């Protein structure tokens, strides 16, 4: 846990320093003054912070994933047959998908999980837990890996980053516009909007923005399941999801930023904030696939 907290802090420091330098170069400073609100400066400020933060995190995603999980990279000649089979399966699936070979990592954890990350199709990483290797059969593992390779093929990591960056920028922009409008009704010296008002507005607007990102994430999971079925076979993909459903208690839900096949479907109205559809819905969609 301490290691993950340190990485989180280090990442945020890197983001803040980088964006501060960029804003300084662009000459973007205060966006509100005696003359009123400078919409242009505010838009640039929010765009740089919103999009810049998202893309810096994306560029660091492989490094963060490796350090956070303590994974070891494999090359197909590591010795353990189950590990070499994973590498060979990924090589076969990426060839079918017409993709460059990603890095392949194995991390020691009892959780049943695999994930893909990376800033581009040519700089991707696919990681598999030892818990998944122990729990699933080879054909089910192929289904899981087909799902992850499809995420890379669809460019899901970049698309999600773009979406999150746009939403971040809009949240920052409108929070400050609203705060300025509220402050302008009172003391003219506070027309920039107080820090607390902006902070609260960002939380509220970010809450609604998360509904959009969660909805899009659920749709990409359906697409990745379909792609995994086309690459590895529908029965293998369905078998993988059923095996995952049978081992719900062995899925670690604490590290959503790293996972793309974790169970995060929630019951009732909380499903609106879930990044993954219920496994039953995903299985049903594949069973209806022609």
mmCIF file of N, CA and C in Angstrom, residues 46-166:
data_model
loop_
_atom_site.group_PDB
_atom_site.id
_atom_site.type_symbol
_atom_site.label_atom_id
_atom_site.label_comp_id
_atom_site.label_asym_id
_atom_site.label_seq_id
_atom_site.Cartn_x
_atom_site.Cartn_y
_atom_site.Cartn_z
ATOM 1 N N UNK A 46 -7.688 25.768 -18.407
ATOM 2 C CA UNK A 46 -8.444 24.539 -18.142
ATOM 3 C C UNK A 46 -8.088 23.432 -19.134
ATOM 4 N N UNK A 47 -7.861 23.820 -20.397
ATOM 5 C CA UNK A 47 -7.508 22.822 -21.408
ATOM 6 C C UNK A 47 -6.164 22.175 -21.087
ATOM 7 N N UNK A 48 -5.191 23.001 -20.734
ATOM 8 C CA UNK A 48 -3.851 22.464 -20.443
ATOM 9 C C UNK A 48 -3.900 21.553 -19.224
ATOM 10 N N UNK A 49 -4.567 22.010 -18.155
ATOM 11 C CA UNK A 49 -4.635 21.188 -16.948
ATOM 12 C C UNK A 49 -5.480 19.932 -17.163
ATOM 13 N N UNK A 50 -6.622 20.069 -17.843
ATOM 14 C CA UNK A 50 -7.500 18.921 -18.042
ATOM 15 C C UNK A 50 -6.903 17.866 -18.957
ATOM 16 N N UNK A 51 -6.506 18.284 -20.151
ATOM 17 C CA UNK A 51 -5.954 17.343 -21.119
ATOM 18 C C UNK A 51 -4.530 16.942 -20.754
ATOM 19 N N UNK A 52 -3.732 17.928 -20.305
ATOM 20 C CA UNK A 52 -2.335 17.642 -19.982
ATOM 21 C C UNK A 52 -2.194 16.618 -18.884
ATOM 22 N N UNK A 53 -2.974 16.767 -17.819
ATOM 23 C CA UNK A 53 -2.895 15.816 -16.712
ATOM 24 C C UNK A 53 -3.255 14.414 -17.140
ATOM 25 N N UNK A 54 -4.302 14.298 -17.974
ATOM 26 C CA UNK A 54 -4.737 12.983 -18.441
ATOM 27 C C UNK A 54 -3.672 12.317 -19.307
ATOM 28 N N UNK A 55 -3.053 13.100 -20.208
ATOM 29 C CA UNK A 55 -2.082 12.497 -21.121
ATOM 30 C C UNK A 55 -0.735 12.211 -20.457
ATOM 31 N N UNK A 56 -0.353 12.996 -19.481
ATOM 32 C CA UNK A 56 0.872 12.667 -18.751
ATOM 33 C C UNK A 56 0.683 11.361 -17.994
ATOM 34 N N UNK A 57 -0.480 11.188 -17.386
ATOM 35 C CA UNK A 57 -0.776 9.933 -16.687
ATOM 36 C C UNK A 57 -0.763 8.755 -17.655
ATOM 37 N N UNK A 58 -1.295 8.969 -18.879
ATOM 38 C CA UNK A 58 -1.290 7.899 -19.881
ATOM 39 C C UNK A 58 0.140 7.536 -20.272
ATOM 40 N N UNK A 59 0.988 8.533 -20.474
ATOM 41 C CA UNK A 59 2.370 8.260 -20.852
ATOM 42 C C UNK A 59 3.117 7.491 -19.768
ATOM 43 N N UNK A 60 2.707 7.699 -18.521
ATOM 44 C CA UNK A 60 3.368 7.026 -17.401
ATOM 45 C C UNK A 60 2.687 5.711 -17.025
ATOM 46 N N UNK A 61 1.626 5.329 -17.739
ATOM 47 C CA UNK A 61 0.786 4.206 -17.308
ATOM 48 C C UNK A 61 1.540 2.879 -17.220
ATOM 49 N N UNK A 62 2.405 2.594 -18.190
ATOM 50 C CA UNK A 62 3.153 1.325 -18.130
ATOM 51 C C UNK A 62 4.100 1.318 -16.936
ATOM 52 N N UNK A 63 4.792 2.419 -16.746
ATOM 53 C CA UNK A 63 5.746 2.518 -15.634
ATOM 54 C C UNK A 63 5.026 2.368 -14.301
ATOM 55 N N UNK A 64 3.884 3.036 -14.172
ATOM 56 C CA UNK A 64 3.119 2.955 -12.928
ATOM 57 C C UNK A 64 2.630 1.534 -12.693
ATOM 58 N N UNK A 65 2.115 0.884 -13.746
ATOM 59 C CA UNK A 65 1.597 -0.473 -13.609
ATOM 60 C C UNK A 65 2.689 -1.441 -13.161
ATOM 61 N N UNK A 66 3.863 -1.308 -13.737
ATOM 62 C CA UNK A 66 4.975 -2.195 -13.374
ATOM 63 C C UNK A 66 5.389 -2.002 -11.929
ATOM 64 N N UNK A 67 5.499 -0.749 -11.512
ATOM 65 C CA UNK A 67 5.931 -0.483 -10.143
ATOM 66 C C UNK A 67 4.850 -0.815 -9.127
ATOM 67 N N UNK A 68 3.603 -0.556 -9.469
ATOM 68 C CA UNK A 68 2.512 -0.776 -8.519
ATOM 69 C C UNK A 68 2.269 -2.252 -8.243
ATOM 70 N N UNK A 69 2.449 -3.102 -9.272
ATOM 71 C CA UNK A 69 2.177 -4.530 -9.101
ATOM 72 C C UNK A 69 3.436 -5.342 -8.826
ATOM 73 N N UNK A 70 4.614 -4.759 -9.110
ATOM 74 C CA UNK A 70 5.849 -5.520 -8.946
ATOM 75 C C UNK A 70 5.975 -6.654 -9.939
ATOM 76 N N UNK A 71 5.379 -6.502 -11.109
ATOM 77 C CA UNK A 71 5.377 -7.574 -12.108
ATOM 78 C C UNK A 71 6.765 -7.827 -12.675
ATOM 79 N N UNK A 72 6.931 -9.001 -13.208
ATOM 80 C CA UNK A 72 8.158 -9.326 -13.940
ATOM 81 C C UNK A 72 7.789 -9.521 -15.407
ATOM 82 N N UNK A 73 8.579 -8.942 -16.286
ATOM 83 C CA UNK A 73 8.343 -9.089 -17.717
ATOM 84 C C UNK A 73 8.851 -10.442 -18.184
ATOM 85 N N UNK A 74 8.141 -11.033 -19.125
ATOM 86 C CA UNK A 74 8.514 -12.353 -19.642
ATOM 87 C C UNK A 74 8.651 -12.268 -21.160
ATOM 88 N N UNK A 75 9.396 -13.233 -21.708
ATOM 89 C CA UNK A 75 9.649 -13.205 -23.152
ATOM 90 C C UNK A 75 9.350 -14.528 -23.844
ATOM 91 N N UNK A 76 8.677 -15.439 -23.164
ATOM 92 C CA UNK A 76 8.348 -16.728 -23.766
ATOM 93 C C UNK A 76 9.385 -17.793 -23.532
ATOM 94 N N UNK A 77 10.488 -17.430 -22.901
ATOM 95 C CA UNK A 77 11.553 -18.400 -22.624
ATOM 96 C C UNK A 77 11.965 -18.347 -21.160
ATOM 97 N N UNK A 78 10.974 -18.136 -20.296
ATOM 98 C CA UNK A 78 11.284 -17.958 -18.882
ATOM 99 C C UNK A 78 11.342 -19.263 -18.108
ATOM 100 N N UNK A 79 10.817 -20.332 -18.678
ATOM 101 C CA UNK A 79 10.879 -21.620 -17.977
ATOM 102 C C UNK A 79 9.541 -22.189 -17.577
ATOM 103 N N UNK A 80 8.772 -21.543 -16.675
ATOM 104 C CA UNK A 80 7.471 -22.090 -16.280
ATOM 105 C C UNK A 80 6.561 -22.241 -17.489
ATOM 106 N N UNK A 81 6.080 -23.435 -17.765
ATOM 107 C CA UNK A 81 5.303 -23.660 -18.987
ATOM 108 C C UNK A 81 4.039 -22.825 -19.064
ATOM 109 N N UNK A 82 3.365 -22.591 -17.917
ATOM 110 C CA UNK A 82 2.118 -21.822 -17.962
ATOM 111 C C UNK A 82 2.389 -20.363 -18.329
ATOM 112 N N UNK A 83 3.550 -19.852 -17.926
ATOM 113 C CA UNK A 83 3.920 -18.476 -18.262
ATOM 114 C C UNK A 83 4.295 -18.376 -19.737
ATOM 115 N N UNK A 84 5.052 -19.346 -20.227
ATOM 116 C CA UNK A 84 5.440 -19.345 -21.642
ATOM 117 C C UNK A 84 4.217 -19.506 -22.543
ATOM 118 N N UNK A 85 3.205 -20.247 -22.075
ATOM 119 C CA UNK A 85 1.972 -20.400 -22.865
ATOM 120 C C UNK A 85 1.222 -19.071 -22.945
ATOM 121 N N UNK A 86 1.234 -18.313 -21.868
ATOM 122 C CA UNK A 86 0.593 -16.993 -21.888
ATOM 123 C C UNK A 86 1.255 -16.111 -22.936
ATOM 124 N N UNK A 87 2.586 -16.095 -22.930
ATOM 125 C CA UNK A 87 3.313 -15.274 -23.900
ATOM 126 C C UNK A 87 2.990 -15.722 -25.330
ATOM 127 N N UNK A 88 2.993 -17.025 -25.562
ATOM 128 C CA UNK A 88 2.706 -17.546 -26.901
ATOM 129 C C UNK A 88 1.285 -17.211 -27.333
ATOM 130 N N UNK A 89 0.342 -17.277 -26.395
ATOM 131 C CA UNK A 89 -1.047 -16.953 -26.717
ATOM 132 C C UNK A 89 -1.179 -15.482 -27.095
ATOM 133 N N UNK A 90 -0.524 -14.603 -26.334
ATOM 134 C CA UNK A 90 -0.569 -13.174 -26.645
ATOM 135 C C UNK A 90 0.072 -12.902 -28.000
ATOM 136 N N UNK A 91 1.187 -13.580 -28.283
ATOM 137 C CA UNK A 91 1.851 -13.405 -29.576
ATOM 138 C C UNK A 91 0.929 -13.806 -30.712
ATOM 139 N N UNK A 92 0.207 -14.909 -30.544
ATOM 140 C CA UNK A 92 -0.713 -15.386 -31.572
ATOM 141 C C UNK A 92 -1.880 -14.422 -31.759
ATOM 142 N N UNK A 93 -2.434 -13.945 -30.659
ATOM 143 C CA UNK A 93 -3.587 -13.047 -30.737
ATOM 144 C C UNK A 93 -3.214 -11.692 -31.331
ATOM 145 N N UNK A 94 -2.051 -11.169 -30.965
ATOM 146 C CA UNK A 94 -1.630 -9.885 -31.525
ATOM 147 C C UNK A 94 -1.342 -9.997 -33.017
ATOM 148 N N UNK A 95 -0.834 -11.156 -33.432
ATOM 149 C CA UNK A 95 -0.606 -11.380 -34.851
ATOM 150 C C UNK A 95 -1.927 -11.401 -35.604
ATOM 151 N N UNK A 96 -2.924 -12.073 -35.032
ATOM 152 C CA UNK A 96 -4.257 -12.091 -35.647
ATOM 153 C C UNK A 96 -4.838 -10.688 -35.751
ATOM 154 N N UNK A 97 -4.603 -9.887 -34.716
ATOM 155 C CA UNK A 97 -5.158 -8.530 -34.682
ATOM 156 C C UNK A 97 -4.331 -7.531 -35.494
ATOM 157 N N UNK A 98 -3.174 -7.976 -36.013
ATOM 158 C CA UNK A 98 -2.313 -7.087 -36.786
ATOM 159 C C UNK A 98 -1.644 -6.017 -35.951
ATOM 160 N N UNK A 99 -1.269 -6.378 -34.717
ATOM 161 C CA UNK A 99 -0.673 -5.428 -33.784
ATOM 162 C C UNK A 99 0.778 -5.772 -33.497
ATOM 163 N N UNK A 100 1.582 -4.782 -33.086
ATOM 164 C CA UNK A 100 2.934 -5.086 -32.599
ATOM 165 C C UNK A 100 2.828 -5.878 -31.298
ATOM 166 N N UNK A 101 3.844 -6.666 -31.009
ATOM 167 C CA UNK A 101 3.850 -7.449 -29.783
ATOM 168 C C UNK A 101 3.973 -6.532 -28.572
ATOM 169 N N UNK A 102 3.030 -6.603 -27.634
ATOM 170 C CA UNK A 102 3.149 -5.770 -26.427
ATOM 171 C C UNK A 102 4.124 -6.380 -25.439
ATOM 172 N N UNK A 103 4.484 -5.631 -24.434
ATOM 173 C CA UNK A 103 5.208 -6.199 -23.306
ATOM 174 C C UNK A 103 4.249 -7.125 -22.556
ATOM 175 N N UNK A 104 4.794 -8.187 -21.995
ATOM 176 C CA UNK A 104 3.969 -9.147 -21.250
ATOM 177 C C UNK A 104 4.531 -9.263 -19.842
ATOM 178 N N UNK A 105 3.674 -9.086 -18.857
ATOM 179 C CA UNK A 105 4.108 -9.149 -17.474
ATOM 180 C C UNK A 105 3.254 -10.098 -16.655
ATOM 181 N N UNK A 106 3.882 -10.728 -15.675
ATOM 182 C CA UNK A 106 3.185 -11.600 -14.724
ATOM 183 C C UNK A 106 3.406 -11.005 -13.332
ATOM 184 N N UNK A 107 2.316 -10.822 -12.582
ATOM 185 C CA UNK A 107 2.485 -10.289 -11.233
ATOM 186 C C UNK A 107 1.876 -11.235 -10.211
ATOM 187 N N UNK A 108 2.538 -11.307 -9.087
ATOM 188 C CA UNK A 108 2.163 -12.250 -8.038
ATOM 189 C C UNK A 108 1.007 -11.686 -7.211
ATOM 190 N N UNK A 109 -0.174 -12.282 -7.370
ATOM 191 C CA UNK A 109 -1.348 -11.849 -6.626
ATOM 192 C C UNK A 109 -2.397 -12.956 -6.697
ATOM 193 N N UNK A 110 -3.141 -13.178 -5.606
ATOM 194 C CA UNK A 110 -4.194 -14.191 -5.632
ATOM 195 C C UNK A 110 -5.416 -13.759 -6.422
ATOM 196 N N UNK A 111 -5.495 -12.470 -6.780
ATOM 197 C CA UNK A 111 -6.657 -11.995 -7.518
ATOM 198 C C UNK A 111 -6.712 -12.631 -8.900
ATOM 199 N N UNK A 112 -7.922 -12.785 -9.418
ATOM 200 C CA UNK A 112 -8.130 -13.307 -10.768
ATOM 201 C C UNK A 112 -8.299 -12.105 -11.686
ATOM 202 N N UNK A 113 -7.249 -11.752 -12.415
ATOM 203 C CA UNK A 113 -7.307 -10.518 -13.196
ATOM 204 C C UNK A 113 -6.233 -10.477 -14.278
ATOM 205 N N UNK A 114 -6.535 -9.707 -15.311
ATOM 206 C CA UNK A 114 -5.560 -9.356 -16.342
ATOM 207 C C UNK A 114 -5.893 -7.938 -16.773
ATOM 208 N N UNK A 115 -4.911 -7.192 -17.240
ATOM 209 C CA UNK A 115 -5.197 -5.845 -17.714
ATOM 210 C C UNK A 115 -4.223 -5.447 -18.806
ATOM 211 N N UNK A 116 -4.686 -4.491 -19.608
ATOM 212 C CA UNK A 116 -3.843 -3.912 -20.660
ATOM 213 C C UNK A 116 -3.712 -2.427 -20.394
ATOM 214 N N UNK A 117 -2.552 -1.878 -20.653
ATOM 215 C CA UNK A 117 -2.341 -0.447 -20.486
ATOM 216 C C UNK A 117 -1.247 -0.011 -21.451
ATOM 217 N N UNK A 118 -0.980 1.281 -21.481
ATOM 218 C CA UNK A 118 0.054 1.799 -22.372
ATOM 219 C C UNK A 118 -0.458 2.971 -23.184
ATOM 220 N N UNK A 119 0.450 3.846 -23.621
ATOM 221 C CA UNK A 119 0.055 5.059 -24.326
ATOM 222 C C UNK A 119 -0.288 4.879 -25.798
ATOM 223 N N UNK A 120 0.039 3.735 -26.387
ATOM 224 C CA UNK A 120 -0.243 3.529 -27.811
ATOM 225 C C UNK A 120 -0.229 2.033 -28.126
ATOM 226 N N UNK A 121 -0.650 1.700 -29.342
ATOM 227 C CA UNK A 121 -0.659 0.300 -29.763
ATOM 228 C C UNK A 121 0.751 -0.279 -29.830
ATOM 229 N N UNK A 122 1.729 0.557 -30.102
ATOM 230 C CA UNK A 122 3.106 0.074 -30.220
ATOM 231 C C UNK A 122 3.850 0.095 -28.885
ATOM 232 N N UNK A 123 3.219 0.658 -27.856
ATOM 233 C CA UNK A 123 3.860 0.727 -26.533
ATOM 234 C C UNK A 123 2.879 0.248 -25.468
ATOM 235 N N UNK A 124 2.321 -0.924 -25.726
ATOM 236 C CA UNK A 124 1.301 -1.469 -24.828
ATOM 237 C C UNK A 124 1.909 -2.517 -23.896
ATOM 238 N N UNK A 125 1.154 -2.812 -22.859
ATOM 239 C CA UNK A 125 1.540 -3.815 -21.869
ATOM 240 C C UNK A 125 0.321 -4.642 -21.521
ATOM 241 N N UNK A 126 0.492 -5.967 -21.500
ATOM 242 C CA UNK A 126 -0.556 -6.871 -21.034
ATOM 243 C C UNK A 126 -0.008 -7.616 -19.827
ATOM 244 N N UNK A 127 -0.732 -7.554 -18.726
ATOM 245 C CA UNK A 127 -0.291 -8.191 -17.487
ATOM 246 C C UNK A 127 -1.331 -9.188 -17.009
ATOM 247 N N UNK A 128 -0.845 -10.268 -16.428
ATOM 248 C CA UNK A 128 -1.710 -11.354 -15.950
ATOM 249 C C UNK A 128 -1.299 -11.696 -14.525
ATOM 250 N N UNK A 129 -2.280 -11.912 -13.650
ATOM 251 C CA UNK A 129 -1.986 -12.279 -12.268
ATOM 252 C C UNK A 129 -1.728 -13.780 -12.156
ATOM 253 N N UNK A 130 -0.947 -14.154 -11.160
ATOM 254 C CA UNK A 130 -0.720 -15.582 -10.916
ATOM 255 C C UNK A 130 -2.011 -16.254 -10.462
ATOM 256 N N UNK A 131 -2.893 -15.486 -9.827
ATOM 257 C CA UNK A 131 -4.178 -16.032 -9.417
ATOM 258 C C UNK A 131 -5.011 -16.463 -10.602
ATOM 259 N N UNK A 132 -4.950 -15.696 -11.684
ATOM 260 C CA UNK A 132 -5.680 -16.071 -12.896
ATOM 261 C C UNK A 132 -5.093 -17.336 -13.503
ATOM 262 N N UNK A 133 -3.771 -17.426 -13.524
ATOM 263 C CA UNK A 133 -3.124 -18.608 -14.094
ATOM 264 C C UNK A 133 -3.493 -19.867 -13.324
ATOM 265 N N UNK A 134 -3.639 -19.731 -12.013
ATOM 266 C CA UNK A 134 -3.978 -20.894 -11.197
ATOM 267 C C UNK A 134 -5.459 -21.270 -11.301
ATOM 268 N N UNK A 135 -6.301 -20.304 -11.612
ATOM 269 C CA UNK A 135 -7.746 -20.515 -11.542
ATOM 270 C C UNK A 135 -8.365 -20.925 -12.879
ATOM 271 N N UNK A 136 -7.826 -20.409 -13.982
ATOM 272 C CA UNK A 136 -8.449 -20.612 -15.288
ATOM 273 C C UNK A 136 -7.721 -21.650 -16.126
ATOM 274 N N UNK A 137 -8.487 -22.301 -16.983
ATOM 275 C CA UNK A 137 -7.904 -23.224 -17.967
ATOM 276 C C UNK A 137 -7.297 -22.416 -19.102
ATOM 277 N N UNK A 138 -6.479 -23.077 -19.911
ATOM 278 C CA UNK A 138 -5.794 -22.382 -21.002
ATOM 279 C C UNK A 138 -6.772 -21.739 -21.981
ATOM 280 N N UNK A 139 -7.881 -22.438 -22.290
ATOM 281 C CA UNK A 139 -8.835 -21.867 -23.241
ATOM 282 C C UNK A 139 -9.525 -20.631 -22.657
ATOM 283 N N UNK A 140 -9.765 -20.637 -21.348
ATOM 284 C CA UNK A 140 -10.372 -19.472 -20.701
ATOM 285 C C UNK A 140 -9.388 -18.308 -20.632
ATOM 286 N N UNK A 141 -8.131 -18.629 -20.385
ATOM 287 C CA UNK A 141 -7.095 -17.586 -20.379
ATOM 288 C C UNK A 141 -6.997 -16.943 -21.757
ATOM 289 N N UNK A 142 -7.136 -17.741 -22.800
ATOM 290 C CA UNK A 142 -7.105 -17.204 -24.169
ATOM 291 C C UNK A 142 -8.235 -16.203 -24.377
ATOM 292 N N UNK A 143 -9.417 -16.502 -23.813
ATOM 293 C CA UNK A 143 -10.525 -15.562 -23.914
ATOM 294 C C UNK A 143 -10.221 -14.252 -23.210
ATOM 295 N N UNK A 144 -9.663 -14.342 -22.013
ATOM 296 C CA UNK A 144 -9.281 -13.137 -21.262
ATOM 297 C C UNK A 144 -8.272 -12.315 -22.054
ATOM 298 N N UNK A 145 -7.258 -12.973 -22.579
ATOM 299 C CA UNK A 145 -6.217 -12.265 -23.314
ATOM 300 C C UNK A 145 -6.746 -11.670 -24.618
ATOM 301 N N UNK A 146 -7.697 -12.351 -25.254
ATOM 302 C CA UNK A 146 -8.334 -11.799 -26.448
ATOM 303 C C UNK A 146 -9.049 -10.499 -26.123
ATOM 304 N N UNK A 147 -9.685 -10.467 -24.971
ATOM 305 C CA UNK A 147 -10.361 -9.253 -24.490
ATOM 306 C C UNK A 147 -9.349 -8.113 -24.320
ATOM 307 N N UNK A 148 -8.214 -8.407 -23.701
ATOM 308 C CA UNK A 148 -7.210 -7.370 -23.452
ATOM 309 C C UNK A 148 -6.565 -6.884 -24.749
ATOM 310 N N UNK A 149 -6.284 -7.802 -25.660
ATOM 311 C CA UNK A 149 -5.699 -7.417 -26.951
ATOM 312 C C UNK A 149 -6.673 -6.532 -27.719
ATOM 313 N N UNK A 150 -7.970 -6.807 -27.594
ATOM 314 C CA UNK A 150 -8.970 -5.972 -28.265
ATOM 315 C C UNK A 150 -8.974 -4.564 -27.693
ATOM 316 N N UNK A 151 -8.789 -4.430 -26.394
ATOM 317 C CA UNK A 151 -8.672 -3.087 -25.804
ATOM 318 C C UNK A 151 -7.541 -2.314 -26.486
ATOM 319 N N UNK A 152 -6.413 -2.988 -26.714
ATOM 320 C CA UNK A 152 -5.278 -2.330 -27.379
ATOM 321 C C UNK A 152 -5.630 -2.005 -28.826
ATOM 322 N N UNK A 153 -6.215 -2.970 -29.525
ATOM 323 C CA UNK A 153 -6.574 -2.783 -30.927
ATOM 324 C C UNK A 153 -7.566 -1.640 -31.117
ATOM 325 N N UNK A 154 -8.509 -1.514 -30.183
ATOM 326 C CA UNK A 154 -9.519 -0.453 -30.270
ATOM 327 C C UNK A 154 -8.992 0.901 -29.809
ATOM 328 N N UNK A 155 -7.778 0.930 -29.280
ATOM 329 C CA UNK A 155 -7.226 2.185 -28.777
ATOM 330 C C UNK A 155 -7.970 2.708 -27.565
ATOM 331 N N UNK A 156 -8.487 1.795 -26.740
ATOM 332 C CA UNK A 156 -9.338 2.192 -25.626
ATOM 333 C C UNK A 156 -8.623 3.060 -24.604
ATOM 334 N N UNK A 157 -7.351 2.800 -24.370
ATOM 335 C CA UNK A 157 -6.631 3.595 -23.373
ATOM 336 C C UNK A 157 -6.543 5.061 -23.801
ATOM 337 N N UNK A 158 -6.248 5.289 -25.085
ATOM 338 C CA UNK A 158 -6.147 6.651 -25.597
ATOM 339 C C UNK A 158 -7.522 7.312 -25.628
ATOM 340 N N UNK A 159 -8.538 6.569 -26.072
ATOM 341 C CA UNK A 159 -9.890 7.124 -26.156
ATOM 342 C C UNK A 159 -10.401 7.535 -24.781
ATOM 343 N N UNK A 160 -10.180 6.682 -23.782
ATOM 344 C CA UNK A 160 -10.614 7.013 -22.433
ATOM 345 C C UNK A 160 -9.865 8.237 -21.896
ATOM 346 N N UNK A 161 -8.590 8.340 -22.263
ATOM 347 C CA UNK A 161 -7.800 9.500 -21.834
ATOM 348 C C UNK A 161 -8.334 10.782 -22.452
ATOM 349 N N UNK A 162 -8.643 10.727 -23.757
ATOM 350 C CA UNK A 162 -9.220 11.889 -24.435
ATOM 351 C C UNK A 162 -10.525 12.305 -23.773
ATOM 352 N N UNK A 163 -11.397 11.331 -23.542
ATOM 353 C CA UNK A 163 -12.690 11.625 -22.934
ATOM 354 C C UNK A 163 -12.518 12.221 -21.544
ATOM 355 N N UNK A 164 -11.661 11.601 -20.730
ATOM 356 C CA UNK A 164 -11.453 12.094 -19.376
ATOM 357 C C UNK A 164 -10.825 13.482 -19.395
ATOM 358 N N UNK A 165 -9.909 13.714 -20.323
ATOM 359 C CA UNK A 165 -9.277 15.024 -20.416
ATOM 360 C C UNK A 165 -10.275 16.112 -20.787
ATOM 361 N N UNK A 166 -11.154 15.822 -21.752
ATOM 362 C CA UNK A 166 -12.178 16.792 -22.161
ATOM 363 C C UNK A 166 -13.117 17.094 -20.996
#
